[in-house]
mmCIF file of C-alpha atoms in Angstrom:
data_model
loop_
_atom_site.group_PDB
_atom_site.id
_atom_site.type_symbol
_atom_site.label_atom_id
_atom_site.label_comp_id
_atom_site.label_asym_id
_atom_site.label_seq_id
_atom_site.Cartn_x
_atom_site.Cartn_y
_atom_site.Cartn_z
ATOM 1 C CA MET Y 94 -45.342 13.510 3.549
ATOM 2 C CA LYS Y 95 -44.313 9.855 3.569
ATOM 3 C CA GLY Y 96 -40.669 9.338 2.663
ATOM 4 C CA SER Y 97 -41.503 7.153 -0.342
ATOM 5 C CA LEU Y 98 -43.349 10.143 -1.839
ATOM 6 C CA ASP Y 99 -40.462 12.538 -1.175
ATOM 7 C CA ALA Y 100 -38.238 12.572 -4.290
ATOM 8 C CA ARG Y 101 -35.612 14.774 -2.628
ATOM 9 C CA LEU Y 102 -35.183 12.438 0.348
ATOM 10 C CA LYS Y 103 -34.995 9.380 -1.913
ATOM 11 C CA MET Y 104 -32.283 10.965 -4.065
ATOM 12 C CA GLU Y 105 -30.406 11.906 -0.894
ATOM 13 C CA LEU Y 106 -30.541 8.269 0.222
ATOM 14 C CA LYS Y 107 -29.376 6.980 -3.150
ATOM 15 C CA LYS Y 108 -26.415 9.352 -3.075
ATOM 16 C CA LEU Y 109 -25.600 8.335 0.490
ATOM 17 C CA ILE Y 110 -25.628 4.640 -0.454
ATOM 18 C CA VAL Y 111 -23.408 5.202 -3.506
ATOM 19 C CA ASP Y 112 -20.935 7.304 -1.503
ATOM 20 C CA GLU Y 113 -20.854 5.220 1.656
ATOM 21 C CA CYS Y 114 -20.721 1.853 -0.074
ATOM 22 C CA ASP Y 115 -18.146 2.980 -2.645
ATOM 23 C CA ILE Y 116 -20.293 1.800 -5.548
ATOM 24 C CA THR Y 117 -19.468 2.687 -9.132
ATOM 25 C CA ALA Y 118 -23.056 3.515 -10.082
ATOM 26 C CA ASN Y 119 -25.020 6.621 -10.757
ATOM 27 C CA PRO Y 120 -27.520 7.345 -7.942
ATOM 28 C CA GLU Y 121 -30.204 7.963 -10.582
ATOM 29 C CA GLU Y 122 -29.803 4.379 -11.779
ATOM 30 C CA ILE Y 123 -31.080 2.983 -8.476
ATOM 31 C CA GLY Y 124 -34.810 2.323 -8.742
ATOM 32 C CA ASP Y 125 -37.097 3.181 -5.820
ATOM 33 C CA GLU Y 126 -38.264 -0.437 -5.575
ATOM 34 C CA ASP Y 127 -34.942 -2.120 -6.434
ATOM 35 C CA LEU Y 128 -33.740 -4.639 -3.864
ATOM 36 C CA LEU Y 129 -30.665 -3.197 -2.169
ATOM 37 C CA PHE Y 130 -29.265 -6.339 -0.527
ATOM 38 C CA GLY Y 131 -28.682 -9.959 -1.411
ATOM 39 C CA SER Y 132 -27.774 -11.962 -4.466
ATOM 40 C CA GLU Y 133 -30.919 -10.941 -6.354
ATOM 41 C CA SER Y 134 -30.086 -7.298 -5.948
ATOM 42 C CA ARG Y 135 -28.271 -5.463 -8.735
ATOM 43 C CA LEU Y 136 -26.222 -3.539 -6.178
ATOM 44 C CA GLY Y 137 -25.437 -6.714 -4.214
ATOM 45 C CA LEU Y 138 -24.902 -4.953 -0.901
ATOM 46 C CA ASP Y 139 -24.157 -7.086 2.162
ATOM 47 C CA SER Y 140 -24.190 -6.881 5.948
ATOM 48 C CA ILE Y 141 -21.031 -4.759 6.140
ATOM 49 C CA ASP Y 142 -22.614 -2.268 3.740
ATOM 50 C CA ALA Y 143 -25.724 -2.281 5.944
ATOM 51 C CA LEU Y 144 -23.634 -1.402 8.983
ATOM 52 C CA GLN Y 145 -21.802 1.300 7.023
ATOM 53 C CA ILE Y 146 -25.134 2.814 5.927
ATOM 54 C CA SER Y 147 -26.733 2.593 9.369
ATOM 55 C CA ILE Y 148 -23.836 4.503 10.973
ATOM 56 C CA ALA Y 149 -23.996 7.130 8.229
ATOM 57 C CA ILE Y 150 -27.759 7.434 8.850
ATOM 58 C CA GLN Y 151 -27.144 7.777 12.562
ATOM 59 C CA ASN Y 152 -24.609 10.559 11.954
ATOM 60 C CA LYS Y 153 -26.707 12.385 9.371
ATOM 61 C CA TYR Y 154 -30.296 12.007 10.661
ATOM 62 C CA ASN Y 155 -29.618 11.032 14.270
ATOM 63 C CA ILE Y 156 -31.787 7.945 13.783
ATOM 64 C CA ILE Y 157 -30.607 4.621 15.163
ATOM 65 C CA ILE Y 158 -31.560 1.342 13.540
ATOM 66 C CA THR Y 159 -31.629 -1.021 16.482
ATOM 67 C CA ASP Y 160 -31.183 -4.580 15.247
ATOM 68 C CA SER Y 161 -30.293 -6.612 12.200
ATOM 69 C CA LYS Y 162 -33.872 -7.820 11.596
ATOM 70 C CA GLU Y 163 -35.051 -4.228 11.516
ATOM 71 C CA THR Y 164 -32.129 -3.283 9.269
ATOM 72 C CA ARG Y 165 -33.138 -5.930 6.724
ATOM 73 C CA ARG Y 166 -36.754 -4.739 6.748
ATOM 74 C CA VAL Y 167 -35.905 -1.034 6.614
ATOM 75 C CA MET Y 168 -33.238 -1.292 3.924
ATOM 76 C CA LYS Y 169 -35.163 -3.560 1.581
ATOM 77 C CA SER Y 170 -35.533 -0.781 -0.993
ATOM 78 C CA ILE Y 171 -35.209 2.985 -1.263
ATOM 79 C CA ASN Y 172 -38.962 3.321 -0.673
ATOM 80 C CA THR Y 173 -38.937 1.282 2.579
ATOM 81 C CA PHE Y 174 -35.853 3.136 3.721
ATOM 82 C CA ALA Y 175 -37.375 6.555 3.022
ATOM 83 C CA ASP Y 176 -40.618 5.584 4.811
ATOM 84 C CA PHE Y 177 -38.610 4.526 7.867
ATOM 85 C CA LEU Y 178 -36.795 7.855 7.993
ATOM 86 C CA GLN Y 179 -39.908 9.890 7.276
ATOM 87 C CA PRO Y 180 -43.026 7.929 8.291
ATOM 88 C CA GLU Y 181 -45.486 10.690 7.458
ATOM 89 C CA MET W 79 24.584 -15.353 0.334
ATOM 90 C CA ASN W 80 21.758 -17.411 -1.106
ATOM 91 C CA GLU W 81 20.913 -15.265 -4.044
ATOM 92 C CA MET W 82 17.540 -13.815 -4.669
ATOM 93 C CA TYR W 83 16.906 -13.339 -8.340
ATOM 94 C CA ILE W 84 14.856 -10.442 -9.612
ATOM 95 C CA HIS W 85 12.460 -11.406 -12.382
ATOM 96 C CA SER W 86 10.470 -8.235 -12.558
ATOM 97 C CA ALA W 87 10.417 -4.798 -10.976
ATOM 98 C CA SER W 88 8.194 -1.807 -11.117
ATOM 99 C CA THR W 89 7.662 1.506 -9.409
ATOM 100 C CA PHE W 90 4.503 3.510 -9.242
ATOM 101 C CA ILE W 91 4.940 7.022 -7.945
ATOM 102 C CA ALA W 92 2.370 9.790 -7.903
ATOM 103 C CA GLU W 93 2.170 13.319 -6.645
ATOM 104 C CA ALA W 94 0.890 13.814 -3.113
ATOM 105 C CA HIS W 95 -2.905 13.865 -2.789
ATOM 106 C CA THR W 96 -3.460 11.727 -5.873
ATOM 107 C CA ASP W 97 -7.159 10.988 -6.175
ATOM 108 C CA THR W 98 -8.257 7.416 -5.395
ATOM 109 C CA ASN W 99 -10.463 7.397 -8.509
ATOM 110 C CA TYR W 100 -7.338 7.940 -10.616
ATOM 111 C CA LEU W 101 -5.669 4.990 -8.872
ATOM 112 C CA LYS W 102 -8.735 2.827 -9.543
ATOM 113 C CA GLU W 103 -8.628 3.775 -13.230
ATOM 114 C CA GLU W 104 -4.943 2.858 -13.400
ATOM 115 C CA ILE W 105 -5.623 -0.496 -11.718
ATOM 116 C CA ARG W 106 -8.253 -1.282 -14.388
ATOM 117 C CA ARG W 107 -5.391 -1.502 -16.887
ATOM 118 C CA TYR W 108 -4.236 -4.654 -15.095
ATOM 119 C CA THR W 109 -7.323 -6.252 -13.584
ATOM 120 C CA LYS W 110 -11.074 -6.206 -14.145
ATOM 121 C CA GLU W 111 -11.787 -6.517 -10.438
ATOM 122 C CA ASN W 112 -13.740 -3.626 -9.047
ATOM 123 C CA PHE W 113 -12.270 -2.658 -5.685
ATOM 124 C CA ARG W 114 -14.726 -1.427 -3.084
ATOM 125 C CA ARG W 115 -14.137 -0.665 0.600
ATOM 126 C CA VAL W 116 -10.487 0.075 -0.003
ATOM 127 C CA ASN W 117 -8.417 3.112 0.848
ATOM 128 C CA LYS W 118 -5.546 4.836 -0.894
ATOM 129 C CA PHE W 119 -2.856 2.714 0.760
ATOM 130 C CA ILE W 120 -4.529 -0.472 -0.446
ATOM 131 C CA LEU W 121 -4.969 0.916 -3.964
ATOM 132 C CA LEU W 122 -1.298 1.952 -4.118
ATOM 133 C CA THR W 123 -0.315 -1.550 -2.997
ATOM 134 C CA ILE W 124 -2.440 -3.246 -5.643
ATOM 135 C CA LEU W 125 -1.401 -0.877 -8.424
ATOM 136 C CA GLY W 126 2.343 -1.138 -7.777
ATOM 137 C CA ALA W 127 2.292 -4.911 -7.469
ATOM 138 C CA ARG W 128 0.027 -5.465 -10.482
ATOM 139 C CA GLN W 129 2.294 -3.228 -12.538
ATOM 140 C CA CYS W 130 5.268 -5.373 -11.445
ATOM 141 C CA ILE W 131 3.566 -8.670 -12.233
ATOM 142 C CA ASN W 132 1.891 -7.480 -15.415
ATOM 143 C CA THR W 133 1.934 -10.586 -17.621
ATOM 144 C CA HIS W 134 3.947 -12.908 -15.311
ATOM 145 C CA ALA W 135 2.083 -16.070 -14.381
ATOM 146 C CA LEU W 136 2.380 -16.483 -10.620
ATOM 147 C CA ASP W 137 2.487 -19.777 -8.754
ATOM 148 C CA ALA W 138 -0.384 -20.183 -6.330
ATOM 149 C CA ASP W 139 2.074 -20.347 -3.426
ATOM 150 C CA THR W 140 3.770 -17.018 -4.245
ATOM 151 C CA ALA W 141 4.356 -15.104 -1.022
ATOM 152 C CA ILE W 142 3.674 -11.411 -0.485
ATOM 153 C CA TYR W 143 6.021 -9.316 1.653
ATOM 154 C CA LEU W 144 4.611 -5.827 1.955
ATOM 155 C CA THR W 145 6.918 -3.380 3.693
ATOM 156 C CA THR W 146 5.782 0.030 4.836
ATOM 157 C CA GLU W 147 6.716 2.820 7.218
ATOM 158 C CA HIS W 148 3.179 3.961 7.932
ATOM 159 C CA GLY W 149 0.771 1.448 6.414
ATOM 160 C CA ASN W 150 -2.856 2.277 7.094
ATOM 161 C CA LEU W 151 -2.045 4.891 9.713
ATOM 162 C CA GLY W 152 -4.055 7.566 7.847
ATOM 163 C CA GLU W 153 -7.152 5.390 8.041
ATOM 164 C CA THR W 154 -6.474 4.685 11.715
ATOM 165 C CA ALA W 155 -6.285 8.427 12.436
ATOM 166 C CA ASP W 156 -9.627 8.954 10.635
ATOM 167 C CA VAL W 157 -11.269 6.172 12.640
ATOM 168 C CA LEU W 158 -9.942 7.576 15.918
ATOM 169 C CA ASP W 159 -11.278 11.001 14.884
ATOM 170 C CA GLU W 160 -14.703 9.440 14.281
ATOM 171 C CA ILE W 161 -14.664 7.888 17.736
ATOM 172 C CA TYR W 162 -13.203 10.706 19.809
ATOM 173 C CA GLU W 163 -13.895 13.896 17.845
ATOM 174 C CA VAL W 164 -17.255 13.125 16.235
ATOM 175 C CA ASN W 165 -18.329 10.744 19.031
ATOM 176 C CA SER W 166 -19.604 8.308 16.435
ATOM 177 C CA LEU W 167 -19.219 4.584 16.056
ATOM 178 C CA PRO W 168 -16.453 3.895 13.550
ATOM 179 C CA LYS W 169 -17.742 2.973 10.111
ATOM 180 C CA PRO W 170 -16.897 -0.634 9.267
ATOM 181 C CA PHE W 171 -15.027 0.004 6.001
ATOM 182 C CA GLY W 172 -12.580 2.308 7.732
ATOM 183 C CA PHE W 173 -12.375 0.147 10.835
ATOM 184 C CA ILE W 174 -11.516 -3.004 8.849
ATOM 185 C CA ASN W 175 -8.842 -1.125 6.941
ATOM 186 C CA THR W 176 -7.043 -0.016 10.074
ATOM 187 C CA MET W 177 -5.590 -3.526 10.236
ATOM 188 C CA SER W 178 -2.091 -3.483 8.854
ATOM 189 C CA SER W 179 -2.592 -6.667 6.859
ATOM 190 C CA THR W 180 -5.577 -5.614 4.737
ATOM 191 C CA ALA W 181 -3.532 -4.270 1.811
ATOM 192 C CA ALA W 182 -1.538 -7.484 1.409
ATOM 193 C CA PHE W 183 -4.778 -9.464 1.825
ATOM 194 C CA TYR W 184 -6.540 -7.571 -0.982
ATOM 195 C CA LEU W 185 -3.483 -8.027 -3.186
ATOM 196 C CA ALA W 186 -3.282 -11.783 -2.546
ATOM 197 C CA GLN W 187 -6.983 -12.131 -3.209
ATOM 198 C CA ASN W 188 -6.718 -10.229 -6.468
ATOM 199 C CA LEU W 189 -3.693 -12.220 -7.638
ATOM 200 C CA GLY W 190 -5.203 -15.519 -6.503
ATOM 201 C CA VAL W 191 -2.136 -16.453 -4.455
ATOM 202 C CA ARG W 192 -2.256 -18.260 -1.136
ATOM 203 C CA GLY W 193 1.379 -18.135 -0.021
ATOM 204 C CA ARG W 194 2.775 -16.430 3.058
ATOM 205 C CA ASN W 195 1.331 -12.957 3.435
ATOM 206 C CA ILE W 196 3.353 -10.590 5.599
ATOM 207 C CA THR W 197 3.362 -6.881 6.335
ATOM 208 C CA VAL W 198 6.666 -5.616 7.740
ATOM 209 C CA SER W 199 7.383 -2.252 9.291
ATOM 210 C CA SER W 200 10.636 -1.204 10.926
ATOM 211 C CA GLN W 201 11.366 2.475 11.244
ATOM 212 C CA HIS W 202 13.343 3.702 8.225
ATOM 213 C CA LEU W 203 14.586 0.226 7.325
ATOM 214 C CA SER W 204 11.301 -1.500 6.533
ATOM 215 C CA PHE W 205 12.248 -2.666 3.046
ATOM 216 C CA GLU W 206 15.655 -3.874 4.219
ATOM 217 C CA ARG W 207 14.063 -5.874 7.056
ATOM 218 C CA GLY W 208 11.505 -7.386 4.704
ATOM 219 C CA LEU W 209 14.266 -8.380 2.314
ATOM 220 C CA GLU W 210 16.263 -9.981 5.150
ATOM 221 C CA LEU W 211 13.204 -11.958 6.139
ATOM 222 C CA LEU W 212 12.679 -13.107 2.579
ATOM 223 C CA LYS W 213 16.342 -14.120 2.327
ATOM 224 C CA VAL W 214 15.945 -16.327 5.389
ATOM 225 C CA ASP W 215 12.728 -17.824 4.027
ATOM 226 C CA PHE W 216 14.359 -18.597 0.675
ATOM 227 C CA ALA W 217 17.399 -20.094 2.411
ATOM 228 C CA GLY W 218 15.176 -22.264 4.578
ATOM 229 C CA GLY W 219 13.194 -23.399 1.557
ATOM 230 C CA VAL W 220 10.044 -21.924 3.061
ATOM 231 C CA GLU W 221 9.346 -19.810 -0.015
ATOM 232 C CA ARG W 222 9.997 -20.410 -3.711
ATOM 233 C CA SER W 223 8.750 -17.102 -5.104
ATOM 234 C CA ALA W 224 7.685 -13.808 -3.636
ATOM 235 C CA LEU W 225 6.474 -10.365 -4.419
ATOM 236 C CA ILE W 226 8.242 -7.894 -2.184
ATOM 237 C CA GLY W 227 7.384 -4.231 -2.170
ATOM 238 C CA GLY W 228 7.315 -1.018 -0.229
ATOM 239 C CA VAL W 229 4.272 1.231 -0.131
ATOM 240 C CA ASP W 230 3.627 4.547 1.575
ATOM 241 C CA GLU W 231 1.428 7.572 1.162
ATOM 242 C CA ALA W 232 2.908 11.040 0.769
ATOM 243 C CA SER W 233 0.639 12.553 3.389
ATOM 244 C CA LEU W 234 2.196 10.457 6.167
ATOM 245 C CA SER W 235 5.777 10.450 4.960
ATOM 246 C CA GLU W 236 6.855 13.930 5.987
ATOM 247 C CA ALA W 237 6.876 12.942 9.661
ATOM 248 C CA SER W 238 9.549 10.301 8.919
ATOM 249 C CA LEU W 239 11.998 12.995 7.952
ATOM 250 C CA GLU W 240 12.049 14.629 11.372
ATOM 251 C CA GLY W 241 15.639 14.858 12.475
ATOM 252 C CA CYS W 242 16.973 14.846 8.895
ATOM 253 C CA ALA W 243 18.189 18.444 8.967
ATOM 254 C CA GLY W 244 18.678 20.012 5.575
ATOM 255 C CA ARG W 245 17.228 17.095 3.710
ATOM 256 C CA SER W 246 14.021 18.007 1.950
ATOM 257 C CA TRP W 247 12.467 16.324 -1.021
ATOM 258 C CA ARG W 248 9.037 16.565 -2.557
ATOM 259 C CA MET W 249 6.640 14.076 -0.987
ATOM 260 C CA ILE W 250 5.209 11.396 -3.226
ATOM 261 C CA ASP W 251 2.884 8.416 -3.007
ATOM 262 C CA GLY W 252 5.170 5.474 -3.677
ATOM 263 C CA SER W 253 4.702 1.787 -4.423
ATOM 264 C CA GLY W 254 7.827 -0.099 -5.521
ATOM 265 C CA TRP W 255 7.739 -3.864 -6.115
ATOM 266 C CA LEU W 256 10.002 -6.726 -7.155
ATOM 267 C CA TYR W 257 9.141 -10.282 -8.116
ATOM 268 C CA VAL W 258 11.881 -12.467 -6.672
ATOM 269 C CA THR W 259 12.691 -16.172 -6.749
ATOM 270 C CA PRO W 260 15.756 -18.307 -5.873
ATOM 271 C CA GLU W 261 15.931 -19.424 -9.537
ATOM 272 C CA ARG W 262 18.322 -17.657 -11.890
ATOM 273 C CA GLU W 263 16.644 -18.710 -15.127
ATOM 274 C CA GLY W 264 14.784 -15.810 -16.682
ATOM 275 C CA ALA W 265 15.999 -13.293 -14.091
ATOM 276 C CA GLY W 266 17.226 -9.803 -14.984
ATOM 277 C CA GLY W 267 19.232 -9.276 -11.822
ATOM 278 C CA ALA W 268 19.896 -10.481 -8.298
ATOM 279 C CA PHE W 269 20.243 -9.271 -4.754
ATOM 280 C CA THR W 270 23.797 -10.237 -3.909
ATOM 281 C CA GLU W 271 23.943 -8.759 -0.396
ATOM 282 C CA ILE W 272 21.545 -7.691 2.285
ATOM 283 C CA ARG W 273 23.389 -6.988 5.479
ATOM 284 C CA SER W 274 22.673 -5.160 8.743
ATOM 285 C CA PHE W 275 25.085 -3.385 11.078
ATOM 286 C CA ARG W 276 24.673 -2.119 14.616
ATOM 287 C CA ASP W 277 26.516 1.107 13.868
ATOM 288 C CA GLY W 278 28.191 3.162 11.179
ATOM 289 C CA PRO W 279 31.817 2.145 11.872
ATOM 290 C CA SER W 280 31.070 -1.578 11.462
ATOM 291 C CA CYS W 281 29.238 -0.823 8.219
ATOM 292 C CA VAL W 282 32.194 1.210 6.931
ATOM 293 C CA ARG W 283 34.636 -1.500 8.040
ATOM 294 C CA TRP W 284 32.701 -4.154 6.137
ATOM 295 C CA MET W 285 32.595 -2.018 3.006
ATOM 296 C CA SER W 286 36.322 -1.233 3.220
ATOM 297 C CA GLU W 287 37.315 -4.858 3.746
ATOM 298 C CA ARG W 288 35.228 -6.348 0.965
ATOM 299 C CA GLU W 289 37.339 -8.258 -1.480
ATOM 300 C CA ILE W 290 34.975 -7.891 -4.419
ATOM 301 C CA SER W 291 35.288 -4.823 -6.594
ATOM 302 C CA ALA W 292 33.328 -1.695 -5.870
ATOM 303 C CA ALA W 293 29.755 -1.246 -7.065
ATOM 304 C CA ASP W 294 29.171 0.771 -10.245
ATOM 305 C CA VAL W 295 26.493 2.862 -8.654
ATOM 306 C CA VAL W 296 25.873 3.904 -5.086
ATOM 307 C CA ALA W 297 22.634 5.185 -3.570
ATOM 308 C CA PHE W 298 21.904 6.545 -0.117
ATOM 309 C CA GLY W 299 18.748 6.271 1.925
ATOM 310 C CA ALA W 300 16.972 9.260 3.402
ATOM 311 C CA ARG W 301 18.739 9.197 6.772
ATOM 312 C CA ILE W 302 22.258 9.305 5.349
ATOM 313 C CA GLY W 303 23.194 12.977 5.641
ATOM 314 C CA ASP W 304 25.262 14.941 3.124
ATOM 315 C CA GLU W 305 28.479 14.772 5.153
ATOM 316 C CA GLU W 306 28.182 11.063 5.757
ATOM 317 C CA ALA W 307 27.352 10.474 2.095
ATOM 318 C CA ALA W 308 30.502 12.375 1.110
ATOM 319 C CA SER W 309 32.728 10.253 3.338
ATOM 320 C CA LEU W 310 31.097 7.051 2.065
ATOM 321 C CA ARG W 311 31.710 8.198 -1.508
ATOM 322 C CA ASP W 312 35.400 8.607 -0.632
ATOM 323 C CA ILE W 313 35.546 5.043 0.626
ATOM 324 C CA LEU W 314 33.518 3.446 -2.153
ATOM 325 C CA GLN W 315 34.721 5.507 -5.135
ATOM 326 C CA PRO W 316 31.621 4.655 -7.174
ATOM 327 C CA ALA W 317 31.465 5.369 -10.891
ATOM 328 C CA ALA W 318 28.052 6.968 -10.420
ATOM 329 C CA GLU W 319 25.458 7.861 -7.839
ATOM 330 C CA PHE W 320 21.729 7.267 -8.153
ATOM 331 C CA ASP W 321 20.074 10.049 -6.175
ATOM 332 C CA TYR W 322 16.537 8.739 -6.516
ATOM 333 C CA LEU W 323 15.268 10.897 -3.646
ATOM 334 C CA ARG W 324 16.216 14.105 -5.415
ATOM 335 C CA GLU W 325 15.081 12.888 -8.824
ATOM 336 C CA TYR W 326 11.782 11.240 -7.933
ATOM 337 C CA GLY W 327 10.869 12.387 -4.436
ATOM 338 C CA TYR W 328 10.436 10.809 -1.037
ATOM 339 C CA SER W 329 7.903 8.489 0.528
ATOM 340 C CA GLY W 330 8.317 6.267 3.576
ATOM 341 C CA SER W 331 9.019 3.450 1.127
ATOM 342 C CA ALA W 332 11.544 5.354 -0.948
ATOM 343 C CA THR W 333 14.118 2.533 -0.695
ATOM 344 C CA ALA W 334 11.794 0.006 -2.363
ATOM 345 C CA CYS W 335 10.885 2.556 -5.035
ATOM 346 C CA GLY W 336 14.524 3.547 -5.622
ATOM 347 C CA ILE W 337 15.736 -0.028 -5.911
ATOM 348 C CA SER W 338 12.967 -1.139 -8.247
ATOM 349 C CA MET W 339 13.616 1.982 -10.306
ATOM 350 C CA PHE W 340 17.318 1.146 -10.501
ATOM 351 C CA VAL W 341 16.412 -2.281 -11.910
ATOM 352 C CA LYS W 342 14.484 -0.578 -14.677
ATOM 353 C CA LEU W 343 17.024 2.135 -15.449
ATOM 354 C CA TYR W 344 20.502 0.652 -14.998
ATOM 355 C CA GLN W 345 21.012 -2.421 -17.165
ATOM 356 C CA GLY W 346 24.201 -4.363 -16.504
ATOM 357 C CA LYS W 347 25.194 -2.336 -13.429
ATOM 358 C CA THR W 348 25.654 -3.111 -9.750
ATOM 359 C CA LEU W 349 24.131 -0.998 -7.021
ATOM 360 C CA LEU W 350 25.157 -0.543 -3.418
ATOM 361 C CA HIS W 351 22.369 1.013 -1.372
ATOM 362 C CA ILE W 352 23.231 2.254 2.108
ATOM 363 C CA ASN W 353 20.650 3.295 4.627
ATOM 364 C CA ARG W 354 20.304 3.793 8.370
ATOM 365 C CA ASP W 355 17.616 4.327 10.952
ATOM 366 C CA GLN W 356 17.405 7.011 13.627
ATOM 367 C CA ARG W 357 18.999 4.698 16.205
ATOM 368 C CA GLY W 358 22.143 4.331 14.135
ATOM 369 C CA ASN W 359 21.511 0.841 12.742
ATOM 370 C CA TYR W 360 22.768 0.512 9.192
ATOM 371 C CA ALA W 361 21.649 -1.712 6.331
ATOM 372 C CA VAL W 362 23.301 -2.335 2.992
ATOM 373 C CA ILE W 363 21.669 -3.849 -0.061
ATOM 374 C CA GLU W 364 23.708 -4.838 -3.064
ATOM 375 C CA LEU W 365 22.178 -5.864 -6.320
ATOM 376 C CA GLN W 366 23.539 -6.804 -9.658
ATOM 377 C CA GLN W 367 21.833 -6.318 -12.991
ATOM 378 C CA PHE W 368 22.656 -8.901 -15.660
#
C-alpha cells in the first residue's frame, strides 16, 4: 500500500514531526497535503527542522535521505513523505 | 569599590525534574514568544531573567552575564550518547544547544538587547567571578546596565557537592537574576564588595581588619563546612544567618539564587556572603539593601 494511503503511517509521521520539531500543535491538525516548509506553510518548518526530521527518520526507519534537493521534494507534505517511506 | 546598584532581583527555583512544558507555561506569563528548539537549561535562564526584568524597560545595550556551574552539560551528554552509544548522527537541535552561549543568546534575542553577552563558569565560584567581571566592566565604562544571573539544573548539581562531607541539601533547578547598573537612582540595594582571596587565612584577615561595622546577615556558600562556618561566625558576630541552602535547596548556581533571594527578603539589611572553591580560593560578596 502506498504511504499516502496508509493512515497509520501518516499519523506516525505527524507525531514524529510535532515531537522532533518541538511544535505546539496537535498532530491531527496537520493536513495530509499541507505544506510543511517555507513561509507559506502553517508550520513554518525550516532547514534545521528538516535535518532534525531526517535524522529521526534514519534512526526510526533506517532510511537515509541523501541530499537537500531530495529532502525538499520528499518533505513537501505528509503525503509525499509517506510515499517516500512506503512507495508501494 | 565602584558600586553596582541592584534595581531588580528575582529567583526561580523548582523541584528537580521539573517538566519543560511547565517552564514554557511559566514563561508565557512574561512573553508571548513561543520557544522551540530549546532545552531545560535555556528555559530556566529565560524564565529567571524574565521574572527579574518583569516590567523594567531595558536599554538596547544592556549586557547579559550568565554564570553557571554546568551550563548545557546535560545536553552535551545526550549528544555524545547519540554519537557513541546509538551510533547516530547528533540531531541538530541538541547539537546547537551544546554550545555554552545558546542560553544567553536566546535570552538576549527575547529581550531585544544587543549588549555584551557572556557565559561564565568557574568551579564553585561562577557567580562571584561573573560579578567581578561586571565590576571591572562598569568601572571601565564598558557597560552601563546588565542582567547578571546564575542558572543550573538539579540533575547536574549533585556532582558539584563531591568532597563536601556531611553537607546534603535537596537538589533544585535554580535561576537567580539581578538587574544591575552603576546608577543609584531607583535602586533597592547595592553590591558594596566583591573580593577574592587565594586562601582562607587572607580572607579571614581581611574580614577581621575591616573598619566598617559587621554585616547584619551572613551567608555561607556550599563549600564552607560546618566547622569553618562556626569559626567565621565567631569572627563576624552577625545578627543573623541566612541559610538559603537549607531553606531552599542547592543547585550549582545556589549563590546567585541565595543572593537574589536575600534582596527580596531582607529589606534594609546588609549581607556578607562567603564562599570558596575546592582549591581553597575564597570569594566574599557584600551587599547592602536600602
